[in-house]
Coordinates of C-alpha atoms in Angstrom, one line a residue:
Chain A
X227 CA 61.2 -2.9 1.3
X228 CA 63.6 -5.1 3.2
X229 CA 65.4 -3.5 6.0
X230 CA 69.1 -2.9 5.9
X231 CA 69.6 -5.3 8.7
X232 CA 68.7 -8.2 6.5
X233 CA 71.5 -10.0 4.7
X234 CA 71.5 -8.6 1.2
X235 CA 71.0 -10.9 -1.8
X236 CA 74.4 -11.3 -3.3
X237 CA 74.4 -11.4 -7.1
X238 CA 77.1 -13.1 -9.2
X239 CA 77.4 -12.3 -12.8
X240 CA 78.0 -15.3 -15.0
X241 CA 78.7 -15.8 -18.7
X242 CA 77.8 -18.5 -21.1
X243 CA 79.4 -19.0 -24.5
X244 CA 77.6 -20.3 -27.5
X245 CA 79.3 -21.9 -30.5
X246 CA 76.3 -22.7 -32.5
X247 CA 75.3 -19.8 -34.8
X248 CA 72.1 -18.0 -33.9
X249 CA 69.9 -17.3 -37.0
X250 CA 68.4 -13.8 -36.7
X251 CA 65.1 -12.4 -38.0
X252 CA 67.1 -10.2 -40.5
X253 CA 68.5 -13.3 -42.2
X254 CA 71.9 -12.7 -40.7
X255 CA 73.6 -15.1 -38.3
X256 CA 75.4 -14.4 -35.1
X257 CA 78.4 -16.8 -34.5
X258 CA 80.4 -17.3 -31.4
X259 CA 78.6 -15.2 -29.0
X260 CA 78.2 -15.1 -25.2
X261 CA 75.4 -14.1 -22.8
X262 CA 75.9 -12.5 -19.4
X263 CA 73.3 -13.7 -16.9
X264 CA 72.6 -13.9 -13.2
X265 CA 70.4 -16.2 -11.2
X266 CA 68.9 -15.8 -7.7
X267 CA 67.3 -18.4 -5.5
X268 CA 67.4 -22.1 -6.0
X269 CA 66.1 -24.2 -8.9
X270 CA 63.8 -26.9 -7.4
X271 CA 64.2 -30.6 -8.1
X272 CA 61.5 -30.6 -10.8
X273 CA 63.0 -27.4 -12.3
X274 CA 59.5 -25.9 -12.2
X275 CA 60.1 -22.7 -10.3
X276 CA 62.2 -20.7 -12.8
X277 CA 61.2 -17.2 -13.6
X278 CA 62.9 -15.3 -16.5
X279 CA 63.0 -11.5 -16.0
X280 CA 63.5 -9.6 -19.3
X281 CA 65.2 -6.2 -19.3
X282 CA 64.3 -3.0 -21.0
X283 CA 66.3 -0.4 -22.8
X284 CA 69.1 0.6 -20.4
X285 CA 69.1 -2.3 -18.0
X286 CA 70.9 -5.6 -17.8
X287 CA 71.1 -9.1 -16.4
X288 CA 71.8 -7.6 -13.0
X289 CA 68.1 -7.7 -12.0
X290 CA 68.4 -7.9 -8.2
X291 CA 70.7 -8.1 -5.3
X292 CA 74.1 -6.4 -4.9
X293 CA 77.6 -7.5 -5.9
X294 CA 79.7 -8.8 -3.0
X295 CA 82.3 -6.1 -3.3
X296 CA 80.1 -3.2 -4.2
X297 CA 77.6 -2.0 -1.6
X298 CA 75.6 0.3 -3.8
X299 CA 75.1 -2.0 -6.7
X300 CA 71.5 -2.9 -6.4
X301 CA 70.0 -4.6 -9.4
X302 CA 67.6 -2.5 -11.5
X303 CA 64.5 -4.3 -10.2
X304 CA 65.7 -5.0 -6.7
X305 CA 62.6 -3.5 -5.2
X306 CA 60.5 -6.2 -6.9
X307 CA 62.8 -9.2 -6.7
X308 CA 64.6 -10.8 -3.7
X309 CA 63.9 -12.7 -0.5
X310 CA 60.4 -12.0 0.7
X311 CA 59.7 -9.5 -2.1
X312 CA 56.9 -9.6 -4.7
X313 CA 58.9 -12.0 -6.8
X314 CA 60.3 -14.0 -3.9
X315 CA 63.7 -15.6 -4.5
X316 CA 63.0 -17.9 -1.5
X317 CA 60.4 -19.6 -3.6
X318 CA 61.4 -18.9 -7.2
X319 CA 64.6 -19.4 -9.2
X320 CA 65.0 -16.0 -11.0
X321 CA 67.1 -15.6 -14.1
X322 CA 68.2 -12.3 -15.6
X323 CA 69.9 -12.4 -19.1
X324 CA 71.6 -9.5 -20.8
X325 CA 70.4 -9.2 -24.3
X326 CA 72.6 -9.5 -27.4
X327 CA 73.8 -6.1 -28.6
X328 CA 73.7 -4.7 -25.1
X329 CA 76.7 -3.0 -23.5
X330 CA 76.6 -4.8 -20.1
X331 CA 78.5 -8.0 -20.9
X332 CA 76.7 -10.0 -23.6
X333 CA 78.1 -9.9 -27.1
X334 CA 77.6 -6.4 -28.4
X335 CA 78.9 -3.9 -30.9
X336 CA 81.9 -3.1 -28.8
X337 CA 83.2 -6.7 -29.0
X338 CA 85.4 -8.1 -31.7
X339 CA 83.8 -9.2 -34.9
X340 CA 85.1 -12.7 -35.5
X341 CA 85.4 -12.0 -39.3
X342 CA 87.3 -8.8 -39.2
X343 CA 89.2 -8.9 -35.9
X344 CA 88.0 -5.4 -35.0
X345 CA 85.0 -4.2 -33.0
X346 CA 81.6 -4.8 -34.6
X347 CA 80.6 -1.2 -34.3
X348 CA 77.7 -0.6 -36.7
X349 CA 78.4 -4.0 -38.4
X350 CA 76.7 -5.6 -35.4
X351 CA 73.7 -7.3 -36.8
X352 CA 70.3 -5.7 -36.2
X353 CA 68.7 -7.8 -33.5
X354 CA 65.0 -8.1 -32.7
X355 CA 62.9 -9.0 -29.7
X356 CA 62.4 -12.4 -31.3
X357 CA 66.1 -12.9 -31.6
X358 CA 66.6 -12.0 -28.0
X359 CA 63.9 -14.5 -27.0
X360 CA 65.6 -17.2 -29.1
X361 CA 68.9 -16.5 -27.4
X362 CA 67.3 -16.6 -24.0
X363 CA 65.7 -19.9 -24.8
X364 CA 69.1 -21.4 -25.7
X365 CA 70.5 -20.3 -22.4
X366 CA 67.6 -21.9 -20.5
X367 CA 68.3 -25.1 -22.5
X368 CA 71.8 -25.2 -21.1
X369 CA 70.5 -24.6 -17.6
X370 CA 68.1 -27.6 -18.1
X371 CA 65.0 -25.5 -17.8
X372 CA 62.4 -26.7 -20.2
X373 CA 59.4 -24.7 -18.9
X374 CA 59.4 -21.4 -17.1
X375 CA 57.0 -20.9 -14.3
X376 CA 56.8 -17.4 -15.5
X377 CA 58.4 -14.9 -17.8
X378 CA 58.2 -11.2 -16.7
X379 CA 59.2 -7.9 -18.1
X380 CA 58.3 -4.2 -18.1
X381 CA 58.3 -1.9 -21.2
X382 CA 60.6 -3.5 -23.8
X383 CA 61.0 -6.4 -21.3
X384 CA 57.2 -6.9 -21.5
X385 CA 57.5 -7.2 -25.3
X386 CA 60.0 -10.0 -24.8
X387 CA 57.6 -11.7 -22.3
X388 CA 54.8 -11.4 -24.8
X389 CA 57.0 -12.8 -27.6
X390 CA 57.9 -15.8 -25.4
X391 CA 54.3 -16.7 -25.1
X392 CA 53.9 -17.1 -28.9
X393 CA 57.3 -18.3 -29.9
X394 CA 57.6 -20.9 -27.1
X395 CA 54.1 -21.4 -25.8
X396 CA 54.8 -24.8 -24.4
X397 CA 57.7 -23.4 -22.4
X398 CA 55.8 -20.7 -20.5
X399 CA 53.4 -21.1 -17.6
X400 CA 52.6 -17.5 -16.9
X401 CA 53.5 -14.2 -18.5
X402 CA 53.6 -10.8 -16.7
X403 CA 53.6 -8.0 -19.2
X404 CA 54.0 -4.7 -17.5
X405 CA 53.8 -1.2 -18.9
X406 CA 54.2 -2.6 -22.4
X407 CA 52.6 -2.5 -25.8
X408 CA 51.9 -4.8 -28.7
X409 CA 54.0 -2.5 -30.9
X410 CA 55.2 1.1 -30.9
X411 CA 53.0 3.8 -32.3
X412 CA 54.3 6.5 -34.7
X413 CA 54.9 8.9 -31.8
X414 CA 57.1 6.4 -30.0
X415 CA 59.1 5.6 -33.2
X416 CA 59.5 9.3 -33.7
X417 CA 61.0 9.8 -30.3
X418 CA 63.4 6.9 -31.0
X419 CA 64.4 8.4 -34.3
X420 CA 65.2 11.8 -32.8
X421 CA 67.4 10.0 -30.3
X422 CA 69.1 8.0 -33.0
X423 CA 69.7 11.0 -35.2
X424 CA 71.3 12.8 -32.2
X425 CA 73.8 9.9 -31.9
X426 CA 74.4 9.3 -35.6
X427 CA 75.0 13.0 -36.4
X428 CA 77.5 13.4 -33.5
X429 CA 80.9 13.9 -35.2
X430 CA 82.4 11.5 -32.7
X431 CA 80.1 8.7 -34.0
X432 CA 82.3 7.9 -37.0
X433 CA 79.7 5.8 -38.7
X434 CA 79.5 3.6 -35.6
X435 CA 83.2 2.8 -35.6
X436 CA 84.2 5.3 -33.0
X437 CA 86.0 2.6 -30.9
X438 CA 88.8 2.7 -33.5
X439 CA 89.1 6.5 -33.0
X440 CA 89.3 6.3 -29.2
X441 CA 86.3 8.6 -28.8
X442 CA 82.6 8.3 -27.7
X443 CA 79.7 10.2 -29.2
X444 CA 78.8 11.6 -25.9
X445 CA 76.9 14.6 -27.1
X446 CA 74.5 12.4 -29.1
X447 CA 74.1 10.0 -26.2
X448 CA 73.3 12.8 -23.8
X449 CA 70.6 14.2 -26.0
X450 CA 69.2 10.7 -26.7
X451 CA 68.9 10.2 -23.0
X452 CA 67.4 13.6 -22.3
X453 CA 64.6 12.9 -24.8
X454 CA 64.1 9.4 -23.5
X455 CA 63.9 10.7 -19.9
X456 CA 61.2 13.2 -20.7
X457 CA 59.0 10.5 -22.1
X458 CA 59.5 8.2 -19.0
X459 CA 58.0 10.9 -16.7
X460 CA 54.5 12.3 -16.5
X461 CA 53.8 16.0 -16.9
X462 CA 52.5 16.2 -13.3
X463 CA 55.5 14.5 -11.8
X464 CA 57.9 16.7 -13.7
X465 CA 56.0 19.8 -12.6
X466 CA 55.9 18.7 -9.0
X467 CA 59.5 17.8 -8.9
X468 CA 60.9 20.8 -10.8
X469 CA 58.1 23.2 -11.8
X470 CA 59.6 26.4 -13.1
X471 CA 62.2 26.6 -10.4
X472 CA 65.4 28.3 -11.3
X473 CA 68.6 26.5 -10.5
X474 CA 70.2 29.6 -9.0
X475 CA 67.2 30.0 -6.7
X476 CA 67.3 26.4 -5.6
X477 CA 71.0 26.7 -4.9
X478 CA 70.4 29.9 -2.8
X479 CA 67.6 28.2 -0.8
X480 CA 69.9 25.3 -0.2
X481 CA 72.4 27.7 1.4
X482 CA 69.7 29.0 3.7
X483 CA 69.2 32.3 1.8
X484 CA 65.6 33.4 1.6
X485 CA 66.1 37.1 0.6
X486 CA 67.6 38.6 -2.5
X487 CA 67.0 35.5 -4.5
X488 CA 68.5 35.5 -8.0
X489 CA 66.3 36.2 -11.0
X490 CA 66.7 35.3 -14.7
X491 CA 70.2 35.3 -16.1
X492 CA 68.9 36.3 -19.5
X493 CA 71.1 33.6 -21.1
X494 CA 70.2 31.2 -23.8
X495 CA 72.8 28.7 -23.1
X496 CA 73.4 28.6 -19.4
X497 CA 71.4 26.2 -17.3
X498 CA 68.5 28.4 -16.1
X499 CA 65.7 26.0 -14.9
X500 CA 66.0 23.1 -12.6
X501 CA 64.6 20.7 -15.2
X502 CA 67.4 21.6 -17.5
X503 CA 70.0 20.9 -14.8
X504 CA 68.3 17.6 -14.1
X505 CA 68.2 16.5 -17.8
X506 CA 71.8 17.5 -18.4
X507 CA 72.8 15.5 -15.3
X508 CA 70.9 12.5 -16.5
X509 CA 72.4 12.8 -20.0
X510 CA 76.0 13.2 -18.7
X511 CA 75.6 10.2 -16.4
X512 CA 74.2 8.0 -19.2
X513 CA 76.8 9.0 -21.7
X514 CA 79.5 7.8 -19.3
X515 CA 78.3 4.2 -19.3
X516 CA 76.1 3.5 -22.3
X517 CA 77.2 2.5 -25.7
X518 CA 75.9 4.5 -28.7
X519 CA 75.6 1.5 -31.0
X520 CA 73.6 -0.3 -28.3
X521 CA 71.2 2.6 -28.1
X522 CA 70.6 2.4 -31.8
X523 CA 70.2 -1.3 -31.8
X524 CA 67.8 -1.4 -28.8
X525 CA 65.6 1.4 -30.0
X526 CA 65.4 -0.4 -33.4
X527 CA 64.4 -3.6 -31.7
X528 CA 61.6 -1.6 -30.1
X529 CA 60.5 -0.1 -33.4
X530 CA 60.4 -3.5 -35.2
X531 CA 58.5 -5.4 -32.5
X532 CA 55.1 -6.1 -33.9
X533 CA 53.8 -9.6 -33.5
X534 CA 50.6 -8.8 -35.3
X535 CA 52.4 -7.8 -38.5
X536 CA 52.6 -11.2 -40.0
X537 CA 48.9 -11.6 -39.3
X538 CA 47.8 -8.6 -41.2
X539 CA 47.8 -6.4 -38.1
X540 CA 45.4 -8.8 -36.3
X541 CA 46.8 -9.1 -32.7
X542 CA 44.2 -11.7 -31.8
X543 CA 45.5 -14.0 -34.4
X544 CA 49.1 -13.2 -33.4
X545 CA 48.4 -14.2 -29.8
X546 CA 46.3 -17.2 -30.6
X547 CA 49.4 -19.4 -30.3
X548 CA 49.8 -18.4 -26.6
X549 CA 48.6 -20.9 -24.1
X550 CA 49.9 -19.5 -20.8
X551 CA 48.1 -17.4 -18.2
X552 CA 48.7 -13.7 -18.3
X553 CA 48.9 -10.7 -15.9
X554 CA 48.9 -7.4 -17.8
X555 CA 49.7 -4.2 -15.8
X556 CA 49.6 -0.6 -17.0
X557 CA 49.9 2.7 -15.3
X558 CA 47.4 5.5 -15.7
X559 CA 49.9 8.3 -16.4
X560 CA 52.2 6.3 -18.7
X561 CA 51.9 8.1 -22.0
X562 CA 54.9 6.3 -23.6
X563 CA 53.2 2.9 -23.2
X564 CA 49.7 4.0 -22.4
X565 CA 47.0 1.9 -20.7
X566 CA 45.1 1.7 -24.0
X567 CA 48.0 -0.2 -25.5
X568 CA 47.9 -2.8 -22.7
X569 CA 44.2 -3.0 -23.2
X570 CA 44.8 -4.0 -26.8
X571 CA 46.8 -7.0 -25.5
X572 CA 44.0 -7.8 -23.0
X573 CA 41.4 -7.6 -25.7
X574 CA 43.3 -10.0 -28.0
X575 CA 43.7 -12.4 -25.2
X576 CA 40.0 -12.2 -24.3
X577 CA 39.2 -12.9 -27.9
X578 CA 41.3 -16.1 -27.6
X579 CA 39.6 -17.0 -24.3
X580 CA 42.9 -17.0 -22.5
X581 CA 43.3 -16.7 -18.8
X582 CA 44.2 -13.1 -18.2
X583 CA 44.0 -10.5 -15.4
X584 CA 44.6 -6.8 -16.0
X585 CA 45.5 -4.2 -13.5
X586 CA 45.5 -0.5 -14.4
X587 CA 47.4 1.2 -11.6
X588 CA 46.5 4.8 -11.0
X589 CA 50.0 6.1 -10.4
X590 CA 51.4 9.5 -11.1
X591 CA 54.9 8.6 -12.2
X592 CA 54.4 7.9 -15.9
X593 CA 56.3 5.1 -17.6
X594 CA 58.8 5.0 -14.8
X595 CA 56.1 3.8 -12.4
X596 CA 56.9 0.2 -13.4
X597 CA 60.3 0.5 -11.7
X598 CA 58.9 2.2 -8.6
X599 CA 57.5 1.0 -5.3
X600 CA 53.7 1.6 -5.6
X601 CA 52.1 -0.7 -3.0
X602 CA 49.0 -1.5 -5.2
X603 CA 51.3 -2.5 -8.0
X604 CA 53.5 -4.6 -5.8
X605 CA 50.5 -6.1 -4.2
X606 CA 49.0 -7.3 -7.5
X607 CA 52.3 -8.8 -8.6
X608 CA 52.9 -10.4 -5.3
X609 CA 49.4 -12.0 -5.2
X610 CA 49.9 -13.2 -8.8
X611 CA 53.2 -14.9 -7.9
X612 CA 51.5 -16.4 -4.8
X613 CA 49.1 -18.1 -7.1
X614 CA 52.0 -19.4 -9.3
X615 CA 53.8 -20.7 -6.3
X616 CA 50.7 -22.7 -5.3
X617 CA 50.7 -24.4 -8.7
X618 CA 54.4 -25.4 -8.6
X619 CA 55.4 -28.9 -7.6
X620 CA 58.5 -29.0 -5.3
Chain B
X39 CA 20.1 -10.9 2.7
X40 CA 23.8 -11.7 3.2
X41 CA 26.1 -11.6 0.2
X42 CA 26.6 -15.3 0.4
X43 CA 22.9 -16.1 0.3
X44 CA 22.4 -13.8 -2.7
X45 CA 25.4 -15.3 -4.4
X46 CA 24.2 -18.9 -4.0
X47 CA 20.7 -18.0 -5.2
X48 CA 22.1 -16.4 -8.3
X49 CA 24.7 -19.1 -8.8
X50 CA 21.9 -21.6 -9.2
X51 CA 20.7 -19.7 -12.3
X52 CA 24.2 -20.1 -13.9
X53 CA 24.5 -23.3 -16.0
X54 CA 27.3 -25.6 -15.2
X55 CA 30.5 -25.0 -17.2
X56 CA 29.2 -21.6 -18.4
X57 CA 31.6 -18.9 -19.5
X58 CA 30.8 -16.0 -17.2
X59 CA 31.5 -12.3 -17.1
X60 CA 30.9 -10.8 -13.6
X61 CA 30.5 -7.0 -13.9
X62 CA 31.5 -5.3 -10.6
X63 CA 32.8 -8.6 -9.3
X64 CA 34.1 -7.2 -6.0
X65 CA 36.6 -9.5 -4.4
X66 CA 35.8 -12.3 -6.8
X67 CA 33.9 -14.5 -4.4
X68 CA 31.1 -15.2 -6.8
X69 CA 33.4 -16.3 -9.7
X70 CA 35.5 -18.3 -7.3
X71 CA 32.3 -20.1 -6.2
X72 CA 31.2 -20.7 -9.8
X73 CA 34.6 -22.0 -10.8
X74 CA 34.9 -24.4 -7.8
X75 CA 31.3 -25.5 -7.5
X76 CA 29.9 -25.3 -11.0
X77 CA 32.9 -25.7 -13.3
X78 CA 32.5 -22.3 -14.8
X79 CA 35.2 -20.1 -16.2
X80 CA 35.4 -16.4 -17.1
X81 CA 36.4 -13.0 -15.8
X82 CA 35.4 -10.4 -13.4
X83 CA 35.4 -6.7 -14.1
X84 CA 36.2 -4.4 -11.2
X85 CA 37.4 -0.9 -10.7
X86 CA 38.7 -0.9 -7.0
X87 CA 42.4 -1.6 -6.6
X88 CA 41.9 -3.7 -3.4
X89 CA 39.2 -5.8 -5.1
X90 CA 41.4 -6.4 -8.1
X91 CA 44.2 -7.7 -5.9
X92 CA 41.7 -9.8 -3.9
X93 CA 40.5 -11.5 -7.2
X94 CA 44.1 -12.2 -8.3
X95 CA 44.9 -13.5 -4.8
X96 CA 42.1 -16.1 -5.1
X97 CA 42.9 -17.0 -8.6
X98 CA 40.0 -15.3 -10.3
X99 CA 40.7 -13.6 -13.6
X100 CA 39.9 -9.9 -13.3
X101 CA 40.0 -7.0 -15.7
X102 CA 40.4 -3.6 -14.1
X103 CA 38.0 -1.3 -15.9
X104 CA 35.6 1.5 -15.2
X105 CA 32.2 0.2 -16.2
X106 CA 31.1 3.7 -16.9
X107 CA 33.5 3.5 -19.9
X108 CA 31.5 0.6 -21.4
X109 CA 32.4 -2.9 -22.4
X110 CA 34.1 -2.3 -25.7
X111 CA 36.9 -4.7 -24.8
X112 CA 34.4 -7.6 -24.9
X113 CA 33.0 -9.0 -28.1
X114 CA 29.3 -9.7 -28.9
X115 CA 27.9 -12.9 -27.3
X116 CA 31.3 -13.9 -26.0
X117 CA 29.9 -15.1 -22.7
X118 CA 27.1 -17.6 -21.8
X119 CA 26.1 -15.5 -18.8
X120 CA 26.9 -11.9 -17.8
X121 CA 26.3 -11.1 -14.1
X122 CA 25.4 -7.7 -12.9
X123 CA 24.9 -8.3 -9.2
X124 CA 24.3 -5.2 -7.1
X125 CA 26.1 -3.1 -9.7
X126 CA 23.3 -1.3 -11.4
X127 CA 22.7 1.0 -8.5
X128 CA 26.2 2.3 -8.6
X129 CA 26.3 3.1 -12.3
X130 CA 25.5 6.4 -13.9
X131 CA 24.7 4.9 -17.3
X132 CA 22.5 2.0 -16.1
X133 CA 20.6 1.7 -19.3
X134 CA 23.8 1.5 -21.4
X135 CA 25.2 -1.2 -19.1
X136 CA 22.0 -3.1 -19.4
X137 CA 22.2 -3.0 -23.2
X138 CA 26.0 -3.9 -23.0
X139 CA 25.2 -6.8 -20.7
X140 CA 22.8 -8.2 -23.2
X141 CA 25.2 -7.6 -26.1
X142 CA 28.2 -9.4 -24.5
X143 CA 26.3 -12.2 -22.9
X144 CA 23.8 -14.7 -24.3
X145 CA 22.0 -14.2 -21.0
X146 CA 22.3 -11.4 -18.5
X147 CA 21.4 -11.8 -14.9
X148 CA 20.8 -8.5 -13.1
X149 CA 20.2 -8.3 -9.4
X150 CA 19.7 -5.2 -7.4
X151 CA 17.9 -4.0 -4.2
X152 CA 14.2 -3.6 -4.7
X153 CA 13.2 -0.2 -3.3
X154 CA 9.5 -1.1 -3.5
X155 CA 10.0 -3.9 -0.9
X156 CA 7.3 -3.2 1.8
X157 CA 9.6 -2.2 4.7
X158 CA 11.1 0.4 2.4
X159 CA 7.6 1.7 1.4
X160 CA 6.6 1.8 5.1
X161 CA 9.7 3.8 5.9
X162 CA 9.1 6.3 3.2
X163 CA 5.4 6.5 4.3
X164 CA 6.7 7.5 7.7
X165 CA 8.7 10.2 5.9
X166 CA 12.1 8.6 6.3
X167 CA 14.5 6.9 3.8
X168 CA 14.8 3.2 4.7
X169 CA 17.9 1.8 6.4
X170 CA 17.6 -2.0 6.2
X171 CA 19.9 -5.0 6.0
X172 CA 19.5 -4.8 2.2
X173 CA 19.9 -1.0 2.0
X174 CA 22.1 -0.5 5.0
X175 CA 23.2 3.1 4.3
X176 CA 22.0 6.4 5.6
X177 CA 20.7 8.5 2.7
X178 CA 23.6 10.9 3.0
X179 CA 26.4 8.4 2.8
X180 CA 25.1 5.7 0.5
X181 CA 27.3 4.5 -2.4
X182 CA 24.1 3.9 -4.4
X183 CA 23.6 6.7 -6.8
X184 CA 20.1 5.5 -7.7
X185 CA 17.3 3.4 -6.3
X186 CA 14.8 1.5 -8.4
X187 CA 12.0 -1.1 -8.0
X188 CA 11.4 -4.5 -9.4
X189 CA 8.6 -3.0 -11.5
X190 CA 10.8 -0.2 -12.8
X191 CA 13.3 -2.6 -14.3
X192 CA 10.6 -4.4 -16.4
X193 CA 9.8 -1.0 -17.9
X194 CA 13.5 -0.2 -18.5
X195 CA 14.1 -3.6 -20.1
X196 CA 11.3 -3.0 -22.5
X197 CA 12.4 0.5 -23.3
X198 CA 15.9 -0.8 -24.0
X199 CA 14.5 -3.4 -26.4
X200 CA 15.6 -6.4 -24.2
X201 CA 13.7 -9.6 -23.7
X202 CA 12.9 -10.6 -20.1
X203 CA 13.5 -14.3 -19.9
X204 CA 12.5 -14.5 -16.3
X205 CA 12.1 -12.2 -13.3
X206 CA 11.5 -12.8 -9.7
X207 CA 12.3 -11.6 -6.2
X208 CA 14.7 -13.0 -3.6
X209 CA 14.0 -12.7 0.1
X210 CA 15.8 -14.5 2.8
X211 CA 17.4 -16.8 0.2
X212 CA 13.9 -17.8 -1.1
X213 CA 12.6 -17.1 -4.6
X214 CA 9.6 -14.8 -4.5
X215 CA 7.3 -15.2 -7.5
X216 CA 4.1 -13.8 -6.1
X217 CA 4.0 -10.0 -5.8
X218 CA 7.8 -9.7 -5.8
X219 CA 7.6 -5.9 -6.1
X220 CA 6.1 -5.9 -2.6
X221 CA 7.6 -8.9 -1.0
X222 CA 11.2 -9.2 -2.1
X223 CA 14.2 -7.1 -1.0
X224 CA 16.2 -8.1 -4.1
X225 CA 15.0 -8.0 -7.6
X226 CA 16.4 -10.4 -10.2
X227 CA 16.0 -10.3 -14.0
X228 CA 17.3 -12.6 -16.7
X229 CA 17.5 -10.7 -19.9
X230 CA 18.6 -11.3 -23.4
X231 CA 18.7 -9.3 -26.7

């Protein structure tokens, strides 16, 4: 909630190239890749104040701050991270890394496949949360950071944070797992599949090699985004925001008209309700900047994440390797990553007698709440980071 | 009795190094004290947002749960001691929570205001609900949804099939073993399955 009078945090995107091949969970190997990343704040002398922030489906390494030449370019978690904010960049060295397969800078399906000389397209290897975590760990190696003060993420980012705690337990002091889940349930996979089918069946998709055809499967992307967007909101918020209001009525009211308001158009294809207009707008905006193959890859990474799988579904055994302290946060109206899924994580950690706190924030905004500015939510995160700051040697 | 006096009197009953679950832990002061002074570890359970944040701020593990929904998240006998200090009187399902306390902990310590303390009886004899240091609320704005007596809890424990390991009263920070139902503002029970 910084005032506009404060000097904004200036973000600078960086890129790191990796020659050594990265072995992936699928058995494939990614060679010759690069990762886009940003850092904020200053790494202390003992390199003990680093916090890795993991991003979710449609976000990137641009976590906080603005780019020097672009005034309205706030990072996706700028309300959480920055000078004096809940994750205070005056005290912590914050790192955001764009994941492999993304479309915001790191090596992804739109980049050139070193073997073929053309864009990867659908030949980009399927990457998992574990692969992302491995890639992040390599980047931290280069930065000379052996142990993170904390790893933090919401939604799919929370899954990465959770994965960190079992893949590299000795490298994590604290994990903040927000609005996340130990795996996707069938309903969640179903939503992802509808989105993927919308993209794959778009005639402009060309089996994932649309780059060669100079087209973008925008219709599919739009629908994928519309579906996704519905699941990020709560029923109450959607009703409060849009209700059954007609777009024509809203437009008339905006012009100051209060009489002779328009009625139904009796059309099946025109935008009739405000919610339709909103979803189409969100879909159009998304299709302009997001990559179709990336959408497929990231939703698949979500589907595949299931640390308990190799332990016969026993999450307690899966998390037994974790040694760090945890803050788990969920939101009461989040039905995409419901509180009960967070409680499963808490239960498994309790079973292992791990240090864990759990906050269940009663917020109306559904899954989106983790990106919004609820004071109770921010207060809990701030207090938790205050505690971490007290543990850190300068 | 002040919160701190009650806290210390109860804390003495908690073995050093015990794993503790504090149901309705408030701002986490009790667990903080047990961690610092008696080398204990564990978790608080709390429903109020402000208290959850206060616990996190002081470095006490806290799980935000509604106790009315039970303790399914905790396994049998997973704690040495389960504390239920001034919680019972706020709960609709007091008997279930008593049973759950004994399930989750090897020992449960339950403390609550004793309505049979003589000043309360005197007040009721005069025809008025008591307003005391221990029960500081007017009858129409009290957060306590029930009142009970030291003697009542013995009966409830028996009916619930729980063993009473010890029971006594607390008054002005002192243990009251003679006629606690008359003489103590706070009733304390140590129970087990």
